[in-house]
Amino acid sequence: MARTVNLVAGAVLVGLVVLVALVSFAWTPHDPLLVDASLRLSGPTAEYVLGTDRFGRDVASQLMVGARTTLYVGVVAVGIAALAGTPLGIVAGMRGGWLDELIMRVNDLVLAFPALLLAIMLGAVYGASTLTAMVAIGVATVPSFARVARAGTLQVMSTEYVLAARAGGRSRAWIAGRHVLPNISGLVLVQSSVSFAIAVLAEAALSFLGFGTAPPTPSWGRMLQESQELLAVEPRLALIPGAAIALAVLGFNLLGDGLRDRFDPRLEVRR
Amino acid sequence: MTLAIVRRTAILLAGVLAASIVVFAFLAVLPGDSAQVALGVNATPELVERTRQEFGLDRPLVAQYLDWMGGVLHGDFGVSYVTREPIGPQLLDRLGVTLWLVGAGMLVALVIAVPLGTVAAVRHRKPSGALVSGLAQLGVAVPAFLAGMILVQVFAVRLGWLPSGGWTPPAHDPVEWLRGLILPAASLGLVQGAVLTRYVRTAVLDVQREDYLRTARAKGLRPYPALLRHGLRNAAVPVVTVLGLQLATLLVGAVVVERVFVLPGLGSMLVDAVAARDLLTVQGIVLVLVVGVLLVNFVVDVLYTLLDPRLRRS
């Protein structure tokens, strides 16, 4: 029973972030970018439920649009990583030999470049933007997917149904599409969820350093950065985006844990 | 076993070589021209040309790379295009600050994670164990810089117990140094401690199911003494691996935390260098950080073989 708690709690939190982001396309309480000096640093009121920031912008609306940025960065970064890493891992696991060795060694090299460092490097060369942040986080995450996919592939390749398919003269591509991919998709899904949580944290850190989403596009990380000087007067401005980041990360991590419990029956004893 | 270490060393050296080429290629080849980047778009072509010659940027890339790496091996990271000062000494200075921060952060993480993770595993069927797991799950989700901001607010601004930022060299005033290190180390370590708690819990849970631990318990040892005598070394193998991966995360996490606490470490140097478009300095810092990650991985691999005799043969 405890196994489904993680999954449900994670799905609810992630669903909430997605819902808020979707609603923000159609409706926000106020224009998130509208500067109004007369409303500077207003506390929560009936009209501004989460109050306003130092430019008089509505915090609730910024938070809603910020959810979009967070999901956008996560989807693109995890998409890059999964689309590149999974096939690489499958090829490495199925072919073995020098190709396997080569892929895994390059993998190790990429692993030496943490996402944040890669993003700062890219930012130094091409200028900081949401795009460079996404690409950097995505590339830095490719090795995790390649490793997971390779390990799963090796397991599938040692099964008897793969042996039967090979004996029946099926091509490598057929085996990869028919047996390997469906069987490792659970692992890839778990990895996606966990990587998404890491991407959300990385985007927040990058925006905080000034290497992420450029103003005026609302981003939770930059809301935090902008609140830093006002922390003593208005802790609300830091705690609101901070809580949003923490809940989103928690949601993706719980979802990953829940999915893992579902897809990896070996862990059942543990609960 | 010696063979295993020789092999690991070879992999480390190859990794450092490959990483240095990647870093160099990234920053020296892709943007076209570091002199142009450093001087900005408004610089006259003559000035750019003179700067290029001065720093040897007009020579073939292979020569530039060999020159740079040759210098780096002797601790000479070149002269900044922007400040025109040698990069090496400052880099070394800043590295010291970052290493203190990372080391202290790791210590905080370990002090939190080993006892909490063990308790969570031993009591995993009880509410107290679930509570620890839940707190760890929540702690993982908090960005280190947010933890830092909250710690500053509480312990520096409200209570006034500790400084809110800044750095005192340990040789200068050890007490002030320690006071200044506590909050940054805590913000770095609390979050990593939460991550580590989860791994310690899993490792101890795994060990608890082993036959030798059941035997120890059957002999009449209480749960914690049994774990201490028979379990910890076995549980240490996966934990050391994660610890190594975490050190790499800490090194990068330090970049952000240094920003919150205005510490003169590698991270703030990197951010400043990027802002000043000082590509050679960026190149040097990135190389040092990446080599740091590779070194940590190397040490983990070697420790791994030392901790688990079964791995020595392979």
Coordinates of C-alpha atoms in Angstrom, one line a residue:
Chain A
M1 CA 0.0 0.0 0.0
A2 CA 2.8 2.4 0.9
R3 CA 4.1 1.8 -2.6
T4 CA 1.2 3.6 -4.2
V5 CA 1.4 6.6 -1.8
N6 CA 4.6 7.8 -3.4
L7 CA 3.2 7.4 -6.9
V8 CA -0.1 9.2 -6.1
A9 CA 1.5 12.0 -4.1
G10 CA 4.1 12.5 -6.9
A11 CA 1.5 12.5 -9.6
V12 CA -0.7 15.0 -7.7
L13 CA 2.2 17.4 -7.2
V14 CA 3.4 17.1 -10.8
G15 CA -0.2 17.4 -12.0
L16 CA -0.6 20.5 -10.0
V17 CA 2.4 22.2 -11.6
V18 CA 1.3 21.2 -15.1
L19 CA -2.2 22.4 -14.4
V20 CA -1.0 25.8 -13.1
A21 CA 1.2 26.1 -16.2
L22 CA -1.6 25.2 -18.5
V23 CA -4.1 27.6 -16.9
S24 CA -1.5 30.4 -17.0
F25 CA -1.8 30.3 -20.8
A26 CA -5.5 31.2 -20.7
W27 CA -5.7 33.1 -17.4
T28 CA -3.6 34.8 -14.7
P29 CA -5.1 37.0 -12.0
H30 CA -3.0 39.9 -13.3
D31 CA -0.5 40.7 -16.0
P32 CA 2.6 39.1 -14.5
L33 CA 4.9 41.7 -16.1
L34 CA 2.8 44.8 -15.3
V35 CA 4.9 47.2 -13.2
D36 CA 2.8 49.4 -10.8
A37 CA 4.9 51.6 -8.5
S38 CA 1.8 52.4 -6.3
L39 CA 1.5 48.7 -5.4
R40 CA 5.2 48.0 -4.5
L41 CA 5.7 45.3 -1.9
S42 CA 2.0 45.0 -1.0
G43 CA 1.3 42.0 1.3
P44 CA -1.3 39.4 0.4
T45 CA -4.8 41.0 -0.2
A46 CA -8.0 39.7 -1.7
E47 CA -7.0 41.0 -5.1
Y48 CA -3.3 40.1 -4.9
V49 CA -3.5 36.7 -3.1
L50 CA 0.3 36.3 -2.8
G51 CA 1.1 40.1 -2.7
T52 CA 3.3 42.0 -5.1
D53 CA 7.1 42.3 -5.5
R54 CA 9.3 45.4 -5.4
F55 CA 8.1 46.5 -8.8
G56 CA 4.5 46.0 -7.9
R57 CA 4.1 43.0 -10.1
D58 CA 1.6 40.3 -9.0
V59 CA 3.5 37.4 -7.4
A60 CA 0.8 34.8 -8.0
S61 CA 0.7 35.6 -11.7
Q62 CA 4.5 35.4 -11.9
L63 CA 4.5 32.1 -10.1
M64 CA 2.0 30.7 -12.6
V65 CA 3.9 31.8 -15.6
G66 CA 7.1 30.6 -13.9
A67 CA 5.7 27.1 -13.8
R68 CA 5.7 27.2 -17.6
T69 CA 9.4 28.1 -17.6
T70 CA 10.2 25.3 -15.2
L71 CA 8.3 22.7 -17.2
Y72 CA 9.6 24.0 -20.5
V73 CA 13.2 23.7 -19.4
G74 CA 12.6 20.3 -17.8
V75 CA 10.8 18.8 -20.9
V76 CA 13.4 20.0 -23.4
A77 CA 16.4 19.0 -21.2
V78 CA 15.0 15.6 -20.3
G79 CA 13.9 15.2 -23.9
I80 CA 17.4 15.8 -25.3
A81 CA 18.9 13.4 -22.7
A82 CA 16.3 10.6 -23.2
L83 CA 16.3 10.8 -27.0
A84 CA 20.1 10.8 -27.2
G85 CA 21.0 8.7 -24.2
T86 CA 18.5 5.8 -24.6
P87 CA 19.5 4.8 -28.2
L88 CA 23.2 5.1 -27.2
G89 CA 22.7 2.9 -24.3
I90 CA 20.8 0.3 -26.3
V91 CA 23.4 0.3 -29.0
A92 CA 26.2 -0.1 -26.4
G93 CA 24.4 -2.9 -24.7
M94 CA 23.4 -4.8 -27.9
R95 CA 26.7 -4.4 -29.9
G96 CA 29.2 -4.7 -27.1
G97 CA 32.9 -4.7 -28.0
W98 CA 34.7 -1.6 -29.0
L99 CA 31.5 0.4 -29.7
D100 CA 30.3 -0.3 -26.2
E101 CA 33.7 0.7 -24.8
L102 CA 33.8 3.9 -26.9
I103 CA 30.3 5.0 -25.9
M104 CA 30.8 4.4 -22.3
R105 CA 34.2 6.2 -22.2
V106 CA 32.7 9.3 -23.9
N107 CA 29.9 8.9 -21.4
D108 CA 32.4 9.1 -18.5
L109 CA 34.0 12.2 -20.1
V110 CA 30.6 14.0 -20.3
L111 CA 29.9 12.9 -16.7
A112 CA 33.0 14.9 -15.6
F113 CA 31.2 18.1 -16.8
P114 CA 28.3 18.7 -14.3
A115 CA 25.2 20.4 -15.7
L116 CA 25.8 23.7 -14.0
L117 CA 29.4 23.9 -15.1
L118 CA 28.4 23.1 -18.7
A119 CA 25.7 25.7 -18.6
I120 CA 28.0 28.4 -17.3
M121 CA 30.6 27.4 -20.0
L122 CA 27.9 27.6 -22.7
G123 CA 26.7 30.9 -21.3
A124 CA 30.3 32.3 -21.4
V125 CA 30.5 31.5 -25.1
Y126 CA 27.0 31.9 -26.5
G127 CA 25.5 34.2 -23.9
A128 CA 23.2 33.0 -21.1
S129 CA 19.6 32.1 -22.1
T130 CA 16.9 29.6 -21.4
L131 CA 18.1 27.7 -24.5
T132 CA 21.7 27.4 -23.4
A133 CA 20.6 26.3 -20.0
M134 CA 18.3 23.6 -21.5
V135 CA 20.9 22.3 -23.9
A136 CA 23.6 22.2 -21.2
I137 CA 21.3 20.4 -18.7
G138 CA 20.2 18.0 -21.4
V139 CA 23.7 17.1 -22.6
A140 CA 24.9 16.7 -19.0
T141 CA 22.1 14.2 -18.4
V142 CA 22.7 12.0 -21.5
P143 CA 25.1 9.7 -19.6
S144 CA 22.5 8.8 -16.9
F145 CA 20.1 7.7 -19.6
A146 CA 22.8 5.8 -21.5
R147 CA 23.9 3.9 -18.4
V148 CA 20.3 3.0 -17.4
A149 CA 19.4 1.9 -21.0
R150 CA 22.6 -0.1 -21.3
A151 CA 22.1 -1.9 -18.1
G152 CA 18.5 -2.7 -19.0
T153 CA 19.5 -3.8 -22.5
L154 CA 22.1 -6.2 -21.2
Q155 CA 19.5 -7.8 -19.0
V156 CA 17.0 -8.1 -21.8
M157 CA 19.6 -9.5 -24.2
S158 CA 20.3 -12.4 -21.9
T159 CA 16.7 -13.6 -21.9
E160 CA 15.5 -16.6 -23.7
Y161 CA 12.9 -14.8 -25.9
V162 CA 15.7 -12.7 -27.3
L163 CA 17.7 -15.9 -27.9
A164 CA 14.7 -17.3 -29.7
A165 CA 14.3 -14.2 -31.8
R166 CA 18.0 -14.3 -32.8
A167 CA 17.7 -18.0 -33.6
G168 CA 14.7 -17.2 -35.7
G169 CA 16.9 -14.9 -37.8
R170 CA 15.4 -11.6 -36.6
S171 CA 17.5 -8.5 -37.2
R172 CA 19.1 -6.4 -34.5
A173 CA 16.8 -3.5 -35.2
W174 CA 13.8 -5.8 -34.9
I175 CA 14.9 -7.1 -31.6
A176 CA 15.7 -3.6 -30.3
G177 CA 12.3 -2.3 -31.3
R178 CA 10.3 -5.4 -30.3
H179 CA 11.9 -6.7 -27.2
V180 CA 14.5 -4.2 -25.8
L181 CA 12.8 -0.9 -26.0
P182 CA 9.4 -2.0 -24.5
N183 CA 11.2 -3.8 -21.7
I184 CA 13.4 -0.9 -20.7
S185 CA 10.8 1.8 -21.1
G186 CA 9.9 1.6 -17.5
L187 CA 13.5 2.2 -16.4
V188 CA 13.7 5.1 -18.9
L189 CA 10.5 6.6 -17.5
V190 CA 11.8 6.4 -13.9
Q191 CA 15.1 8.1 -15.0
S192 CA 13.1 10.8 -16.8
S193 CA 11.2 11.6 -13.7
V194 CA 14.3 11.8 -11.5
S195 CA 16.2 13.8 -14.2
F196 CA 13.3 16.2 -14.4
A197 CA 13.7 16.9 -10.7
I198 CA 17.4 17.6 -11.2
A199 CA 16.7 19.8 -14.2
V200 CA 14.3 21.9 -12.2
L201 CA 16.9 22.4 -9.5
A202 CA 19.6 23.2 -12.1
E203 CA 17.4 25.7 -13.8
A204 CA 16.7 27.4 -10.5
A205 CA 20.4 27.6 -9.6
L206 CA 21.3 28.9 -13.1
S207 CA 18.6 31.6 -12.9
F208 CA 19.8 32.5 -9.4
L209 CA 23.3 33.0 -10.8
G210 CA 22.0 35.0 -13.7
F211 CA 22.8 32.3 -16.3
G212 CA 19.3 31.0 -16.9
T213 CA 16.1 32.6 -18.1
A214 CA 16.6 36.2 -19.0
P215 CA 14.3 38.9 -17.6
P216 CA 11.4 39.7 -18.0
T217 CA 10.3 36.1 -18.5
P218 CA 9.2 34.9 -15.0
S219 CA 11.2 32.1 -13.6
W220 CA 11.1 30.7 -10.1
G221 CA 14.9 30.8 -9.8
R222 CA 15.1 34.4 -10.7
M223 CA 12.2 35.3 -8.4
L224 CA 14.4 33.9 -5.6
Q225 CA 17.4 35.8 -6.8
E226 CA 15.5 39.1 -6.9
S227 CA 14.1 38.5 -3.4
Q228 CA 17.6 38.0 -1.9
E229 CA 18.2 41.6 -0.9
L230 CA 14.7 42.0 0.4
L231 CA 14.8 38.9 2.5
A232 CA 14.9 40.7 5.8
V233 CA 11.9 42.9 5.0
E234 CA 9.8 40.5 2.8
P235 CA 10.7 36.9 3.4
R236 CA 7.4 36.0 1.6
L237 CA 9.1 36.9 -1.8
A238 CA 11.7 34.2 -1.3
L239 CA 9.6 31.6 0.5
I240 CA 6.9 31.5 -2.2
P241 CA 9.1 30.6 -5.2
G242 CA 11.3 28.5 -2.9
A243 CA 8.3 26.4 -1.9
A244 CA 7.2 26.1 -5.5
I245 CA 10.6 24.8 -6.5
A246 CA 10.8 22.4 -3.6
L247 CA 7.2 21.1 -4.2
A248 CA 7.9 20.5 -7.9
V249 CA 11.2 18.7 -7.2
L250 CA 9.5 16.7 -4.5
G251 CA 6.7 15.8 -6.9
F252 CA 9.1 14.5 -9.6
N253 CA 11.2 12.6 -7.1
L254 CA 8.2 10.9 -5.5
L255 CA 6.8 10.1 -9.0
G256 CA 10.2 8.6 -9.9
D257 CA 10.2 6.5 -6.6
G258 CA 6.7 5.4 -7.2
L259 CA 7.3 4.4 -10.8
R260 CA 10.5 2.5 -9.7
D261 CA 8.5 0.5 -7.2
R262 CA 6.1 -0.3 -9.9
F263 CA 8.5 -1.3 -12.5
D264 CA 11.2 -3.0 -10.4
P265 CA 9.5 -5.9 -8.6
R266 CA 12.8 -6.8 -6.9
L267 CA 12.3 -3.9 -4.6
E268 CA 9.0 -5.1 -3.3
V269 CA 10.5 -6.8 -0.2
R270 CA 11.8 -3.5 0.9
R271 CA 8.5 -2.0 1.7
Chain B
M1 CA 45.3 -5.2 -7.1
T2 CA 48.3 -3.1 -8.1
L3 CA 47.2 -3.8 -11.6
A4 CA 43.7 -2.5 -10.9
I5 CA 45.2 0.8 -9.5
V6 CA 47.6 1.1 -12.5
R7 CA 44.6 0.7 -14.8
R8 CA 42.6 3.3 -12.9
T9 CA 45.5 5.7 -13.1
A10 CA 45.7 5.3 -16.8
I11 CA 42.0 5.9 -17.1
L12 CA 42.4 9.1 -15.0
L13 CA 45.2 10.4 -17.1
A14 CA 43.3 9.7 -20.3
G15 CA 40.3 11.4 -18.8
V16 CA 42.2 14.5 -17.8
L17 CA 43.8 14.7 -21.3
A18 CA 40.4 14.4 -23.0
A19 CA 38.8 16.8 -20.7
S20 CA 41.5 19.4 -21.3
I21 CA 41.1 19.1 -25.0
V22 CA 37.3 19.5 -24.7
V23 CA 37.6 22.6 -22.5
F24 CA 40.1 24.1 -24.7
A25 CA 38.2 23.4 -27.9
F26 CA 35.0 24.6 -26.3
L27 CA 36.3 28.0 -25.3
A28 CA 39.1 28.6 -27.9
V29 CA 37.6 27.3 -31.1
L30 CA 33.9 27.7 -31.0
P31 CA 33.4 31.5 -30.4
G32 CA 35.8 32.4 -33.1
D33 CA 38.1 34.8 -31.2
S34 CA 38.8 35.2 -27.5
A35 CA 40.4 38.6 -28.0
Q36 CA 37.3 39.9 -29.7
V37 CA 35.1 38.5 -27.0
A38 CA 37.3 40.0 -24.2
L39 CA 37.5 43.4 -25.9
G40 CA 33.9 43.7 -26.9
V41 CA 32.3 44.4 -30.2
N42 CA 33.3 48.1 -30.2
A43 CA 37.1 47.4 -30.2
T44 CA 38.9 48.6 -33.3
P45 CA 40.3 45.8 -35.6
E46 CA 43.8 47.1 -34.9
L47 CA 43.4 46.7 -31.2
V48 CA 42.0 43.2 -31.6
E49 CA 44.9 42.3 -33.9
R50 CA 47.4 43.6 -31.4
T51 CA 45.8 41.8 -28.5
R52 CA 45.7 38.6 -30.5
Q53 CA 49.4 38.8 -31.2
E54 CA 50.2 39.7 -27.7
F55 CA 48.5 36.6 -26.3
G56 CA 49.6 34.3 -29.2
L57 CA 46.0 33.9 -30.4
D58 CA 47.2 34.1 -34.0
R59 CA 49.2 30.9 -33.8
P60 CA 47.8 27.5 -34.8
L61 CA 45.4 26.0 -32.4
V62 CA 47.5 22.9 -31.7
A63 CA 50.4 25.1 -30.7
Q64 CA 48.1 27.2 -28.5
Y65 CA 46.7 24.1 -26.8
L66 CA 50.2 22.6 -26.1
D67 CA 51.4 25.9 -24.8
W68 CA 48.4 26.2 -22.5
M69 CA 48.6 22.7 -21.2
G70 CA 52.4 22.9 -20.8
G71 CA 51.9 25.9 -18.7
V72 CA 49.0 24.4 -16.7
L73 CA 51.2 21.4 -15.8
H74 CA 53.6 23.8 -14.1
G75 CA 50.8 25.7 -12.4
D76 CA 50.9 28.5 -15.0
F77 CA 47.4 29.2 -16.3
G78 CA 48.4 32.1 -18.5
V79 CA 47.7 35.8 -18.3
S80 CA 44.1 37.1 -18.3
Y81 CA 43.1 38.9 -21.4
V82 CA 41.1 41.3 -19.3
T83 CA 43.0 42.0 -16.1
R84 CA 46.4 41.2 -17.6
E85 CA 47.4 39.4 -14.4
P86 CA 48.6 35.8 -14.2
I87 CA 45.6 33.5 -13.5
G88 CA 47.4 30.7 -11.7
P89 CA 48.1 32.3 -8.3
Q90 CA 44.6 33.7 -7.9
L91 CA 43.1 30.3 -9.0
L92 CA 45.1 28.5 -6.3
D93 CA 44.0 31.1 -3.7
R94 CA 40.3 30.7 -4.6
L95 CA 40.6 26.9 -4.8
G96 CA 41.6 26.9 -1.2
V97 CA 38.4 28.6 -0.2
T98 CA 36.2 26.3 -2.2
L99 CA 37.9 23.2 -0.9
W100 CA 37.4 24.3 2.7
L101 CA 33.7 24.9 1.9
V102 CA 33.3 21.5 0.1
G103 CA 35.1 19.7 2.9
A104 CA 33.1 21.3 5.6
G105 CA 29.9 20.7 3.6
M106 CA 30.7 17.0 3.2
L107 CA 31.4 16.8 7.0
V108 CA 28.0 18.3 7.7
A109 CA 26.3 15.9 5.3
L110 CA 28.0 12.8 6.8
V111 CA 27.3 13.9 10.4
I112 CA 23.6 14.1 9.4
A113 CA 23.3 11.2 7.0
V114 CA 25.1 8.3 8.7
P115 CA 23.1 8.3 12.0
L116 CA 19.8 9.4 10.4
G117 CA 20.1 6.9 7.5
T118 CA 20.9 4.1 9.9
V119 CA 18.0 4.9 12.2
A120 CA 15.6 5.2 9.2
A121 CA 16.7 1.7 8.1
V122 CA 16.6 0.0 11.5
R123 CA 13.2 1.5 12.2
H124 CA 11.9 1.3 8.7
R125 CA 8.6 -0.3 9.8
K126 CA 8.0 2.3 12.5
P127 CA 6.6 5.8 12.3
S128 CA 9.9 7.3 13.4
G129 CA 11.8 5.7 10.5
A130 CA 9.2 6.8 8.1
L131 CA 9.4 10.4 9.5
V132 CA 13.2 10.5 8.9
S133 CA 12.7 9.2 5.3
G134 CA 10.0 11.8 4.7
L135 CA 12.2 14.6 6.0
A136 CA 15.1 13.4 3.8
Q137 CA 12.8 13.3 0.8
L138 CA 11.7 16.9 1.5
G139 CA 15.3 18.0 2.1
V140 CA 16.4 16.7 -1.3
A141 CA 14.0 19.1 -2.9
V142 CA 15.3 22.3 -1.3
P143 CA 17.9 24.1 -3.4
A144 CA 21.1 24.8 -1.5
F145 CA 21.0 28.5 -2.1
L146 CA 17.5 28.7 -0.7
A147 CA 18.7 26.9 2.4
G148 CA 21.5 29.4 2.6
M149 CA 19.2 32.4 2.3
I150 CA 17.0 31.0 5.1
L151 CA 20.0 30.2 7.3
V152 CA 21.4 33.7 6.8
Q153 CA 18.0 35.2 7.7
V154 CA 17.6 33.2 10.9
F155 CA 21.2 32.9 12.3
A156 CA 22.8 36.1 10.9
V157 CA 20.0 38.7 10.6
R158 CA 17.5 37.7 13.3
L159 CA 19.7 36.1 15.9
G160 CA 23.0 37.7 15.0
W161 CA 25.0 34.7 16.0
L162 CA 27.1 34.2 12.9
P163 CA 28.3 36.5 10.0
S164 CA 26.0 36.6 7.0
G165 CA 28.9 36.3 4.6
G166 CA 32.5 37.1 3.8
W167 CA 35.7 35.2 4.3
T168 CA 38.5 35.3 6.9
P169 CA 41.6 33.3 6.0
P170 CA 42.2 30.5 8.7
A171 CA 45.7 31.7 9.3
H172 CA 44.5 35.2 9.9
D173 CA 41.9 34.6 12.6
P174 CA 40.9 30.9 13.1
V175 CA 37.8 31.7 15.2
E176 CA 36.3 34.2 12.7
W177 CA 37.2 31.8 9.9
L178 CA 35.2 29.0 11.5
R179 CA 32.3 31.3 12.3
G180 CA 32.2 32.4 8.7
L181 CA 32.4 28.8 7.4
I182 CA 29.5 27.4 9.5
L183 CA 26.5 28.8 7.6
P184 CA 27.8 28.2 4.0
A185 CA 28.9 24.6 5.0
A186 CA 25.5 24.0 6.6
S187 CA 23.5 25.2 3.6
L188 CA 25.7 23.0 1.3
G189 CA 25.7 20.0 3.8
L190 CA 22.0 20.0 4.8
V191 CA 20.8 19.4 1.3
Q192 CA 23.5 16.8 0.5
G193 CA 22.9 15.2 3.9
A194 CA 19.3 14.6 2.9
V195 CA 20.4 13.0 -0.4
L196 CA 23.0 10.9 1.4
T197 CA 20.5 9.8 4.2
R198 CA 18.5 8.1 1.6
Y199 CA 21.5 6.1 0.3
V200 CA 22.7 5.2 3.8
R201 CA 19.2 4.0 4.5
T202 CA 19.1 1.8 1.4
A203 CA 22.6 0.4 2.1
V204 CA 21.8 -0.4 5.7
L205 CA 18.5 -2.0 4.7
D206 CA 20.3 -4.2 2.2
V207 CA 22.9 -5.2 4.8
Q208 CA 20.2 -6.0 7.3
R209 CA 18.8 -8.7 5.2
E210 CA 22.2 -10.5 4.8
D211 CA 22.6 -13.9 6.5
Y212 CA 25.7 -12.8 8.5
L213 CA 23.7 -10.0 10.2
R214 CA 20.9 -12.4 11.0
T215 CA 23.5 -14.7 12.5
A216 CA 24.9 -11.9 14.6
R217 CA 21.4 -11.0 15.8
A218 CA 20.7 -14.7 16.6
K219 CA 23.9 -14.8 18.7
G220 CA 22.2 -12.2 20.9
L221 CA 23.7 -8.9 19.6
R222 CA 21.3 -5.9 19.8
P223 CA 20.5 -4.3 16.4
Y224 CA 22.9 -1.4 16.6
P225 CA 25.9 -3.2 18.0
A226 CA 25.3 -5.9 15.3
L227 CA 25.3 -3.3 12.6
L228 CA 28.4 -1.6 14.0
R229 CA 30.4 -4.9 14.2
H230 CA 29.2 -6.5 11.0
G231 CA 27.2 -4.2 8.9
L232 CA 28.9 -0.8 8.5
R233 CA 31.9 -1.9 6.4
N234 CA 29.6 -3.7 4.0
A235 CA 27.1 -0.8 3.9
A236 CA 30.1 1.5 3.3
V237 CA 30.8 0.3 -0.2
P238 CA 27.7 1.7 -2.0
V239 CA 27.8 4.8 0.3
V240 CA 31.4 5.6 -0.7
T241 CA 30.4 5.5 -4.3
V242 CA 27.6 7.9 -3.7
L243 CA 29.9 10.1 -1.6
G244 CA 32.2 10.4 -4.5
L245 CA 29.4 11.4 -6.9
Q246 CA 28.2 13.9 -4.2
L247 CA 31.7 15.4 -3.9
A248 CA 31.4 16.4 -7.5
T249 CA 27.9 17.8 -6.9
L250 CA 29.2 19.7 -3.8
L251 CA 32.0 21.2 -5.9
V252 CA 29.4 22.6 -8.3
G253 CA 27.0 23.4 -5.5
A254 CA 29.7 25.5 -3.9
V255 CA 29.6 27.8 -7.0
V256 CA 26.1 28.8 -6.0
V257 CA 26.6 28.9 -2.2
E258 CA 29.7 31.1 -2.6
R259 CA 27.4 33.5 -4.4
V260 CA 25.0 33.6 -1.5
F261 CA 27.6 34.1 1.1
V262 CA 30.0 36.3 -1.0
L263 CA 32.9 33.9 -0.5
P264 CA 36.0 34.4 -2.7
G265 CA 36.1 30.9 -4.0
L266 CA 36.4 29.3 -7.4
G267 CA 32.7 29.7 -8.1
S268 CA 32.5 33.4 -7.6
M269 CA 35.7 33.7 -9.6
L270 CA 34.0 31.7 -12.4
V271 CA 30.9 33.8 -12.4
D272 CA 32.9 37.1 -12.4
A273 CA 35.1 35.8 -15.2
V274 CA 32.1 34.9 -17.3
A275 CA 30.6 38.3 -16.7
A276 CA 33.9 40.0 -17.7
R277 CA 34.1 37.7 -20.8
D278 CA 37.5 36.6 -19.6
L279 CA 37.6 33.3 -21.5
L280 CA 41.1 32.2 -20.6
T281 CA 40.2 32.5 -16.9
V282 CA 37.0 30.6 -17.5
Q283 CA 39.0 27.9 -19.3
G284 CA 41.4 27.5 -16.3
I285 CA 38.7 27.4 -13.7
V286 CA 36.5 24.9 -15.6
L287 CA 39.6 22.7 -16.2
V288 CA 40.4 22.7 -12.4
L289 CA 36.8 21.8 -11.5
V290 CA 36.6 19.0 -14.1
V291 CA 39.9 17.6 -13.1
G292 CA 38.6 17.7 -9.5
V293 CA 35.6 15.6 -10.5
L294 CA 37.8 13.1 -12.3
L295 CA 40.2 12.9 -9.3
V296 CA 37.3 12.2 -7.0
N297 CA 36.1 9.5 -9.2
F298 CA 39.5 8.0 -9.3
V299 CA 39.8 8.0 -5.5
V300 CA 36.4 6.4 -5.2
D301 CA 37.3 3.6 -7.6
V302 CA 40.5 2.9 -5.6
L303 CA 38.7 3.0 -2.3
Y304 CA 36.1 0.7 -3.7
T305 CA 38.7 -2.0 -4.3
L306 CA 40.2 -1.4 -0.8
L307 CA 36.8 -1.7 1.0
D308 CA 35.5 -4.7 -0.9
P309 CA 38.2 -7.5 -1.3
R310 CA 35.9 -9.3 -3.7
L311 CA 36.4 -6.5 -6.3
R312 CA 40.2 -6.7 -6.2
R313 CA 40.5 -9.6 -8.5
S314 CA 38.5 -8.2 -11.4

